[in-house]
CSV table of C-alpha atoms in Angstrom, one decimal:
chain,number,residue,atom,x,y,z
A,1,MET,CA,23.6,-10.3,8.9
A,2,HIS,CA,24.6,-6.6,8.8
A,3,ASN,CA,26.4,-5.1,11.7
A,4,GLU,CA,24.1,-2.3,12.5
A,5,SER,CA,22.8,0.0,15.2
A,6,THR,CA,19.3,-0.8,16.5
A,7,GLU,CA,18.7,2.9,17.4
A,8,ILE,CA,15.3,4.4,16.6
A,9,LEU,CA,15.6,8.0,15.5
A,10,PRO,CA,12.8,10.6,15.2
A,11,PHE,CA,12.0,11.7,11.6
A,12,ARG,CA,10.2,14.6,10.0
A,13,ILE,CA,9.4,15.1,6.3
A,14,ASP,CA,11.0,18.3,5.1
A,15,ILE,CA,11.3,18.5,1.3
A,16,PRO,CA,13.7,21.2,0.1
A,17,GLN,CA,11.9,24.0,-1.7
A,18,ALA,CA,14.2,23.6,-4.7
A,19,ASP,CA,12.7,20.1,-5.2
A,20,LEU,CA,9.2,21.5,-5.3
A,21,ASP,CA,10.3,24.3,-7.7
A,22,SER,CA,11.9,21.7,-9.9
A,23,LEU,CA,8.7,19.6,-10.0
A,24,ARG,CA,6.6,22.5,-11.1
A,25,ASP,CA,9.2,23.5,-13.7
A,26,ARG,CA,9.3,19.9,-15.2
A,27,LEU,CA,5.5,19.7,-15.2
A,28,ALA,CA,5.4,23.0,-17.1
A,29,ARG,CA,7.8,21.7,-19.7
A,30,THR,CA,6.2,18.2,-20.2
A,31,ARG,CA,6.5,16.9,-23.8
A,32,TRP,CA,3.1,15.2,-24.3
A,33,PRO,CA,2.6,12.1,-26.4
A,34,ASP,CA,0.2,11.9,-29.3
A,35,GLU,CA,-3.0,9.8,-29.1
A,36,LEU,CA,-5.6,8.1,-31.2
A,37,PRO,CA,-9.1,9.7,-31.4
A,38,ASP,CA,-12.0,8.3,-29.4
A,39,VAL,CA,-10.2,5.4,-27.7
A,40,GLY,CA,-10.9,6.6,-24.1
A,41,TRP,CA,-8.8,4.7,-21.6
A,42,THR,CA,-8.4,1.6,-23.7
A,43,TYR,CA,-4.8,2.4,-24.7
A,44,GLY,CA,-3.9,3.8,-21.3
A,45,VAL,CA,-4.2,7.2,-19.7
A,46,PRO,CA,-5.7,9.8,-22.1
A,47,VAL,CA,-3.6,12.9,-22.8
A,48,GLY,CA,-6.5,15.4,-22.0
A,49,TYR,CA,-7.1,13.8,-18.6
A,50,LEU,CA,-3.4,13.8,-17.6
A,51,LYS,CA,-2.9,17.3,-18.8
A,52,GLY,CA,-5.7,18.5,-16.5
A,53,LEU,CA,-4.4,16.5,-13.5
A,54,ALA,CA,-0.8,17.6,-14.1
A,55,GLU,CA,-1.8,21.3,-14.4
A,56,TYR,CA,-3.7,21.0,-11.1
A,57,TRP,CA,-0.6,19.3,-9.5
A,58,ARG,CA,1.6,22.1,-10.8
A,59,THR,CA,-0.6,25.2,-9.9
A,60,SER,CA,-3.1,24.2,-7.2
A,61,TYR,CA,-1.9,21.3,-5.2
A,62,ASP,CA,-0.1,22.3,-2.0
A,63,TRP,CA,2.5,19.8,-0.9
A,64,ARG,CA,3.4,21.8,2.2
A,65,GLU,CA,-0.2,21.4,3.5
A,66,HIS,CA,0.0,17.6,3.1
A,67,GLU,CA,3.5,17.4,4.4
A,68,LYS,CA,2.3,19.1,7.5
A,69,ARG,CA,-0.6,16.6,7.8
A,70,LEU,CA,1.8,13.7,7.5
A,71,ASN,CA,4.1,15.3,10.1
A,72,ASP,CA,1.2,15.4,12.5
A,73,PHE,CA,1.9,11.6,12.8
A,74,PRO,CA,5.0,10.8,14.9
A,75,GLN,CA,7.6,9.3,12.5
A,76,PHE,CA,10.9,7.4,13.0
A,77,THR,CA,13.6,5.6,11.1
A,78,THR,CA,15.7,2.6,12.1
A,79,THR,CA,18.1,0.3,10.3
A,80,ILE,CA,17.0,-3.3,9.9
A,81,ASP,CA,19.0,-5.9,8.0
A,82,GLY,CA,21.1,-3.1,6.5
A,83,GLN,CA,18.2,-1.1,5.2
A,84,ASN,CA,16.8,2.2,6.3
A,85,ILE,CA,13.2,1.7,7.5
A,86,HIS,CA,10.9,4.7,7.9
A,87,PHE,CA,7.6,4.2,9.9
A,88,LEU,CA,4.8,6.1,11.5
A,89,HIS,CA,4.3,5.1,15.1
A,90,VAL,CA,1.0,6.5,16.5
A,91,ARG,CA,0.3,5.4,20.0
A,92,SER,CA,-3.3,5.3,21.2
A,93,PRO,CA,-4.3,7.4,24.2
A,94,GLU,CA,-6.0,4.1,25.4
A,95,PRO,CA,-3.5,2.2,27.6
A,96,ASP,CA,-4.8,-1.3,26.7
A,97,ALA,CA,-4.7,-0.6,22.9
A,98,LEU,CA,-3.5,-3.5,20.7
A,99,PRO,CA,-0.4,-2.8,18.6
A,100,LEU,CA,-1.3,-3.1,14.8
A,101,ILE,CA,1.3,-3.0,12.0
A,102,ILE,CA,-0.3,-2.0,8.7
A,103,THR,CA,1.4,-2.4,5.4
A,104,HIS,CA,0.7,-0.5,2.2
A,105,GLY,CA,1.3,-1.8,-1.4
A,106,TRP,CA,2.4,-0.6,-4.8
A,107,PRO,CA,1.7,2.1,-6.1
A,108,GLY,CA,0.7,3.1,-2.6
A,109,SER,CA,2.5,4.5,0.4
A,110,ILE,CA,1.9,5.5,4.1
A,111,VAL,CA,-0.3,8.2,2.5
A,112,GLU,CA,-2.9,5.5,2.1
A,113,PHE,CA,-3.5,5.4,5.8
A,114,MET,CA,-3.9,9.1,6.6
A,115,ASP,CA,-7.7,8.7,7.1
A,116,VAL,CA,-7.7,5.5,9.1
A,117,ILE,CA,-5.0,6.2,11.7
A,118,GLY,CA,-7.1,8.6,13.7
A,119,PRO,CA,-10.1,6.2,14.1
A,120,LEU,CA,-7.9,3.2,14.7
A,121,THR,CA,-5.8,4.8,17.4
A,122,ASP,CA,-8.5,7.0,19.1
A,123,PRO,CA,-11.9,5.4,18.6
A,124,ARG,CA,-13.3,7.5,21.4
A,125,ALA,CA,-12.6,10.7,19.5
A,126,HIS,CA,-14.3,9.2,16.3
A,127,GLY,CA,-17.5,7.9,17.7
A,128,GLY,CA,-16.2,4.4,18.4
A,129,ASP,CA,-15.6,2.2,21.5
A,130,PRO,CA,-12.3,2.8,23.3
A,131,ALA,CA,-12.0,-0.9,23.8
A,132,ASP,CA,-11.3,-1.2,20.0
A,133,ALA,CA,-8.2,1.1,20.1
A,134,PHE,CA,-4.9,0.2,18.4
A,135,HIS,CA,-1.4,1.5,18.6
A,136,VAL,CA,-0.6,1.9,14.9
A,137,ILE,CA,2.8,1.2,13.3
A,138,ALA,CA,2.8,2.0,9.5
A,139,PRO,CA,6.2,1.3,7.9
A,140,SER,CA,7.2,2.4,4.4
A,141,ILE,CA,8.1,-0.8,2.5
A,142,PRO,CA,11.9,-1.0,1.8
A,143,GLY,CA,12.5,0.8,-1.5
A,144,PHE,CA,9.3,3.0,-1.1
A,145,GLY,CA,9.2,6.6,-0.2
A,146,PHE,CA,11.2,7.5,2.9
A,147,SER,CA,12.4,3.9,3.3
A,148,GLY,CA,13.9,4.1,-0.1
A,149,PRO,CA,15.9,3.3,-2.1
A,150,THR,CA,17.0,-0.2,-1.4
A,151,ARG,CA,20.8,-0.7,-1.7
A,152,GLU,CA,21.1,-4.4,-2.5
A,153,THR,CA,19.2,-7.2,-4.1
A,154,GLY,CA,17.1,-9.7,-2.2
A,155,TRP,CA,14.4,-7.5,-0.6
A,156,ASP,CA,11.5,-9.9,-1.4
A,157,LEU,CA,8.3,-10.2,0.6
A,158,SER,CA,9.5,-12.7,3.2
A,159,ARG,CA,12.5,-10.5,3.9
A,160,ILE,CA,10.2,-7.5,4.4
A,161,ALA,CA,8.1,-9.7,6.8
A,162,ARG,CA,11.2,-10.6,8.8
A,163,ALA,CA,12.1,-6.9,9.0
A,164,TRP,CA,8.6,-6.1,10.3
A,165,ALA,CA,9.0,-8.8,13.0
A,166,GLU,CA,12.3,-7.2,14.1
A,167,LEU,CA,10.7,-3.8,14.0
A,168,MET,CA,7.9,-4.9,16.4
A,169,ARG,CA,10.4,-6.6,18.6
A,170,ARG,CA,12.5,-3.4,18.7
A,171,LEU,CA,9.4,-1.4,19.7
A,172,GLY,CA,8.8,-3.8,22.6
A,173,TYR,CA,5.5,-5.2,21.3
A,174,GLN,CA,4.9,-8.8,22.5
A,175,ARG,CA,1.4,-9.3,21.1
A,176,TYR,CA,0.3,-7.6,18.0
A,177,GLY,CA,-2.0,-7.7,14.9
A,178,ALA,CA,-1.1,-7.3,11.3
A,179,GLN,CA,-3.2,-5.7,8.5
A,180,GLY,CA,-2.6,-4.8,4.8
A,181,GLY,CA,-3.9,-4.6,1.3
A,182,ASP,CA,-2.1,-5.2,-2.0
A,183,THR,CA,1.5,-6.0,-1.2
A,184,GLY,CA,0.4,-5.7,2.5
A,185,SER,CA,-2.1,-8.6,1.9
A,186,VAL,CA,0.9,-10.9,1.2
A,187,VAL,CA,3.4,-9.4,3.7
A,188,SER,CA,1.0,-9.5,6.6
A,189,PRO,CA,0.1,-13.2,6.4
A,190,GLU,CA,3.8,-14.0,5.9
A,191,LEU,CA,4.6,-12.0,9.0
A,192,ALA,CA,2.0,-14.1,10.9
A,193,ARG,CA,3.7,-17.3,9.6
A,194,ILE,CA,7.2,-16.3,10.7
A,195,ASP,CA,6.2,-14.6,14.0
A,196,SER,CA,3.2,-16.7,15.0
A,197,GLU,CA,4.1,-16.6,18.7
A,198,HIS,CA,3.5,-12.8,18.7
A,199,VAL,CA,0.9,-12.1,16.0
A,200,VAL,CA,-2.6,-12.6,17.4
A,201,GLY,CA,-4.4,-12.1,14.1
A,202,VAL,CA,-4.0,-11.0,10.5
A,203,HIS,CA,-6.6,-9.0,8.5
A,204,VAL,CA,-6.3,-8.2,4.8
A,205,ASN,CA,-8.4,-6.3,2.4
A,206,GLY,CA,-8.4,-7.9,-1.1
A,207,SER,CA,-7.5,-11.6,-1.3
A,208,LEU,CA,-5.7,-14.1,0.7
A,209,GLY,CA,-4.0,-16.6,-1.6
A,210,PHE,CA,-4.4,-17.2,-5.3
A,211,PRO,CA,-5.8,-20.0,-7.4
A,212,THR,CA,-3.3,-22.8,-8.2
A,213,GLY,CA,-5.1,-23.8,-11.4
A,214,ASP,CA,-6.3,-27.1,-9.8
A,215,PRO,CA,-9.9,-27.6,-11.2
A,216,ALA,CA,-11.0,-28.9,-7.8
A,217,GLU,CA,-10.5,-25.4,-6.4
A,218,LEU,CA,-13.1,-24.1,-8.7
A,219,ALA,CA,-15.8,-26.6,-7.7
A,220,GLY,CA,-18.8,-25.2,-5.8
A,221,LEU,CA,-18.0,-21.5,-6.1
A,222,SER,CA,-20.8,-19.0,-5.8
A,223,GLY,CA,-21.9,-16.9,-8.8
A,224,ALA,CA,-20.1,-13.9,-7.3
A,225,GLU,CA,-16.9,-15.9,-6.8
A,226,GLN,CA,-17.0,-17.1,-10.4
A,227,GLU,CA,-17.4,-13.5,-11.5
A,228,ARG,CA,-14.4,-12.5,-9.4
A,229,LEU,CA,-12.3,-15.4,-10.9
A,230,ALA,CA,-13.3,-14.3,-14.4
A,231,ALA,CA,-12.4,-10.7,-13.6
A,232,LEU,CA,-9.0,-11.9,-12.2
A,233,GLN,CA,-8.5,-13.8,-15.5
A,234,GLY,CA,-9.3,-10.7,-17.5
A,235,GLN,CA,-6.9,-8.7,-15.4
A,236,MET,CA,-4.1,-11.3,-15.9
A,237,GLU,CA,-4.6,-10.9,-19.7
A,238,GLU,CA,-5.2,-7.1,-19.9
A,239,GLY,CA,-4.0,-5.5,-16.7
A,240,THR,CA,-0.6,-6.9,-15.7
A,241,GLY,CA,1.7,-5.3,-18.1
A,242,TYR,CA,3.0,-3.0,-15.4
A,243,ALA,CA,3.9,-6.0,-13.2
A,244,ILE,CA,5.7,-7.9,-16.1
A,245,ILE,CA,7.8,-4.8,-16.8
A,246,GLN,CA,8.6,-4.1,-13.2
A,247,SER,CA,9.4,-7.8,-12.5
A,248,THR,CA,11.8,-8.0,-15.5
A,249,ARG,CA,13.3,-4.6,-16.4
A,250,PRO,CA,12.6,-2.1,-13.6
A,251,GLN,CA,15.8,-0.2,-14.2
A,252,THR,CA,14.9,0.6,-17.8
A,253,LEU,CA,11.5,1.8,-16.8
A,254,GLY,CA,13.1,3.9,-14.1
A,255,PHE,CA,14.8,6.3,-16.5
A,256,GLY,CA,11.3,7.5,-17.6
A,257,LEU,CA,9.7,7.6,-14.2
A,258,ALA,CA,12.7,9.2,-12.4
A,259,ASP,CA,13.0,12.0,-15.0
A,260,SER,CA,9.4,12.8,-15.8
A,261,PRO,CA,6.8,13.7,-13.2
A,262,ALA,CA,4.1,13.4,-15.8
A,263,GLY,CA,5.3,9.9,-16.5
A,264,GLN,CA,5.3,9.0,-12.8
A,265,LEU,CA,1.8,10.5,-12.5
A,266,ALA,CA,0.4,8.5,-15.4
A,267,TRP,CA,2.1,5.3,-14.2
A,268,ILE,CA,0.3,5.5,-10.8
A,269,VAL,CA,-3.0,7.2,-11.8
A,270,GLU,CA,-3.7,4.4,-14.3
A,271,LYS,CA,-3.9,1.9,-11.3
A,272,PHE,CA,-6.1,4.2,-9.4
A,273,LYS,CA,-8.4,4.3,-12.4
A,274,GLU,CA,-8.4,0.5,-12.8
A,275,TRP,CA,-8.4,-0.7,-9.2
A,276,THR,CA,-10.7,1.7,-7.4
A,277,ASP,CA,-14.4,1.2,-7.0
A,278,PRO,CA,-15.7,0.0,-10.4
A,279,ALA,CA,-18.7,2.4,-9.9
A,280,ALA,CA,-16.3,5.4,-10.0
A,281,GLU,CA,-15.7,6.8,-13.5
A,282,LEU,CA,-12.5,8.6,-12.7
A,283,PRO,CA,-9.8,8.1,-10.0
A,284,GLU,CA,-10.8,11.3,-8.2
A,285,ASP,CA,-14.4,10.0,-8.0
A,286,ALA,CA,-13.1,7.2,-5.8
A,287,VAL,CA,-10.2,8.9,-3.9
A,288,ASP,CA,-9.6,12.5,-2.9
A,289,ARG,CA,-7.6,14.1,-5.6
A,290,ASP,CA,-5.2,15.8,-3.2
A,291,LEU,CA,-4.6,12.5,-1.4
A,292,LEU,CA,-3.9,10.8,-4.7
A,293,LEU,CA,-1.4,13.6,-5.6
A,294,THR,CA,0.2,13.4,-2.2
A,295,ASN,CA,0.9,9.7,-2.8
A,296,VAL,CA,2.3,10.4,-6.3
A,297,SER,CA,4.4,13.3,-4.8
A,298,VAL,CA,6.0,10.9,-2.2
A,299,TYR,CA,7.2,8.7,-5.1
A,300,TRP,CA,8.5,11.7,-7.1
A,301,LEU,CA,10.1,13.7,-4.2
A,302,THR,CA,11.9,10.6,-2.8
A,303,GLY,CA,13.0,9.4,-6.2
A,304,THR,CA,11.8,5.9,-5.4
A,305,ALA,CA,9.9,4.9,-8.7
A,306,THR,CA,12.7,2.5,-9.6
A,307,SER,CA,13.4,1.0,-6.2
A,308,SER,CA,9.7,0.4,-5.5
A,309,ALA,CA,9.4,-1.2,-8.9
A,310,ARG,CA,12.2,-3.6,-8.1
A,311,LEU,CA,10.0,-5.2,-5.5
A,312,TYR,CA,8.3,-7.1,-8.3
A,313,LYS,CA,11.6,-8.4,-9.7
A,314,GLU,CA,12.8,-9.4,-6.2
A,315,GLY,CA,9.5,-11.2,-5.5
A,316,ARG,CA,9.0,-12.8,-8.9
A,317,ALA,CA,10.5,-16.2,-7.9
A,318,ALA,CA,7.8,-16.7,-5.3
A,319,TRP,CA,4.8,-16.0,-7.6
A,320,GLY,CA,2.4,-18.8,-7.6
A,321,ARG,CA,4.3,-20.7,-5.0
A,322,PRO,CA,1.9,-22.2,-2.4
A,323,ALA,CA,2.3,-20.9,1.1
A,324,GLU,CA,2.6,-23.2,4.1
A,325,ARG,CA,-0.5,-23.3,6.2
A,326,SER,CA,-0.9,-20.8,9.0
A,327,GLU,CA,-3.1,-21.3,12.0
A,328,VAL,CA,-3.0,-17.6,13.1
A,329,PRO,CA,-6.6,-16.3,12.9
A,330,ALA,CA,-7.2,-14.5,9.6
A,331,GLY,CA,-9.9,-12.1,8.5
A,332,VAL,CA,-10.6,-10.9,4.9
A,333,ALA,CA,-12.5,-7.9,3.7
A,334,VAL,CA,-13.4,-8.1,0.0
A,335,PHE,CA,-14.2,-4.8,-1.8
A,336,PRO,CA,-15.7,-4.5,-5.3
A,337,GLY,CA,-13.1,-5.2,-8.0
A,338,ASP,CA,-11.0,-7.3,-5.6
A,339,PHE,CA,-10.4,-10.9,-6.1
A,340,GLY,CA,-11.5,-12.8,-3.0
A,341,VAL,CA,-12.7,-16.4,-2.8
A,342,ARG,CA,-13.2,-17.9,0.6
A,343,SER,CA,-12.4,-21.5,-0.2
A,344,ILE,CA,-9.0,-20.5,-1.7
A,345,ALA,CA,-8.3,-18.2,1.3
A,346,GLU,CA,-9.0,-21.2,3.6
A,347,ARG,CA,-6.6,-23.5,1.8
A,348,ASP,CA,-3.5,-22.0,3.6
A,349,ASN,CA,-5.1,-19.8,6.3
A,350,ASN,CA,-7.3,-20.1,9.4
A,351,VAL,CA,-10.0,-17.8,8.2
A,352,VAL,CA,-12.4,-16.9,11.0
A,353,HIS,CA,-13.8,-13.7,9.6
A,354,TRP,CA,-15.1,-12.9,6.1
A,355,SER,CA,-16.8,-9.7,4.9
A,356,GLU,CA,-17.9,-8.6,1.4
A,357,PHE,CA,-18.7,-4.9,0.6
A,358,GLU,CA,-20.9,-3.2,-2.0
A,359,ARG,CA,-18.7,-0.1,-2.3
A,360,GLY,CA,-15.0,0.7,-2.2
A,361,GLY,CA,-12.2,-0.9,-4.1
A,362,HIS,CA,-8.6,-1.9,-4.0
A,363,PHE,CA,-7.5,1.2,-2.1
A,364,ALA,CA,-10.0,0.7,0.7
A,365,ALA,CA,-8.2,2.8,3.3
A,366,MET,CA,-8.4,5.8,1.0
A,367,GLU,CA,-11.8,5.0,-0.6
A,368,VAL,CA,-13.9,3.9,2.3
A,369,PRO,CA,-11.8,4.4,5.4
A,370,GLN,CA,-14.8,4.0,7.8
A,371,LEU,CA,-15.8,0.6,6.3
A,372,LEU,CA,-12.3,-0.7,6.6
A,373,VAL,CA,-11.8,0.6,10.1
A,374,GLU,CA,-15.1,-1.0,11.3
A,375,ASP,CA,-14.1,-4.3,9.7
A,376,VAL,CA,-10.6,-4.3,11.3
A,377,ARG,CA,-12.2,-3.4,14.7
A,378,THR,CA,-14.7,-6.3,14.4
A,379,PHE,CA,-12.1,-8.8,13.4
A,380,PHE,CA,-9.7,-8.0,16.3
A,381,ARG,CA,-12.4,-7.7,18.9
A,382,GLY,CA,-12.4,-11.4,19.6
A,383,LEU,CA,-8.5,-11.7,19.6
A,384,ARG,CA,-7.5,-9.0,22.1
């Protein structure tokens, strides 16, 4: 264990102007790749699309406006297990609010939660019931954004969950809920396992658990579930190249991402194209374009492309390893394009709530914030 201070310090985002000038300068001098005619997105992000988005980022997008919006949320840093941890801590005006720790994923950040924090913490001001209020704690994962970079190996998902348990203890929260999508949908249930005396419930959007390959698991699935499994299979074959690179050679990839904002933009925007609502043609049809660029800007301005990618290498040993069963009540919200099969979720989890949605996608908090908020409220209503 590291000898460290348990002090919690206030934090404000204040990016030096020189960094913003450098970003614009680099974007203006991008050396663009060639491409084949008429292949659309099948080989990756098209040059014409990225040129347009990069130009908007360079000339129209206003980081300062979004920095100010982020700074409207109280932020703090503390050192846990030798690592700087940055987090938003937004207390509800309702005294009986339930503390809720929400965890983002890759290639996301705390920016994912900008549209859900208000309704979660202050339902009264957003047409909701004050009895549904939460105190929201939204940490940046170690290695990501203002928690980055990591300084040593070993920051896998269970170590992150242990750090979250310590963070909640340090904040004085005895009973709390956990929520997350993507990486957060693995960290949150893990947190419930290791801190089951204090976690009252865990809600994820996406999936809870993965198929083991046992044919018995596939018996009796609904048509929709079979389609989700087929889509997952397709994604394993076609859509996991990024994860294989990040889990094997993140440092090599980092030279491109740390040096080229256009490279960083393409690397992230591809996932927003592939993982958002399948009904949306382009990423900005699913997610507000400025919000998307704020998320990319956080990676660029903190220089955490490489350290965030390392999460995959750190976590690789646990891929496909079955989790021990957890009796903490669990809720799942499945959005279009997500893989979610109830019988598989129930294998290792005490699933008491299951919802399936017609719209939205993998980045639910950004795509359909009101649907996600309502589902989180409904799930925790019986656990307060």
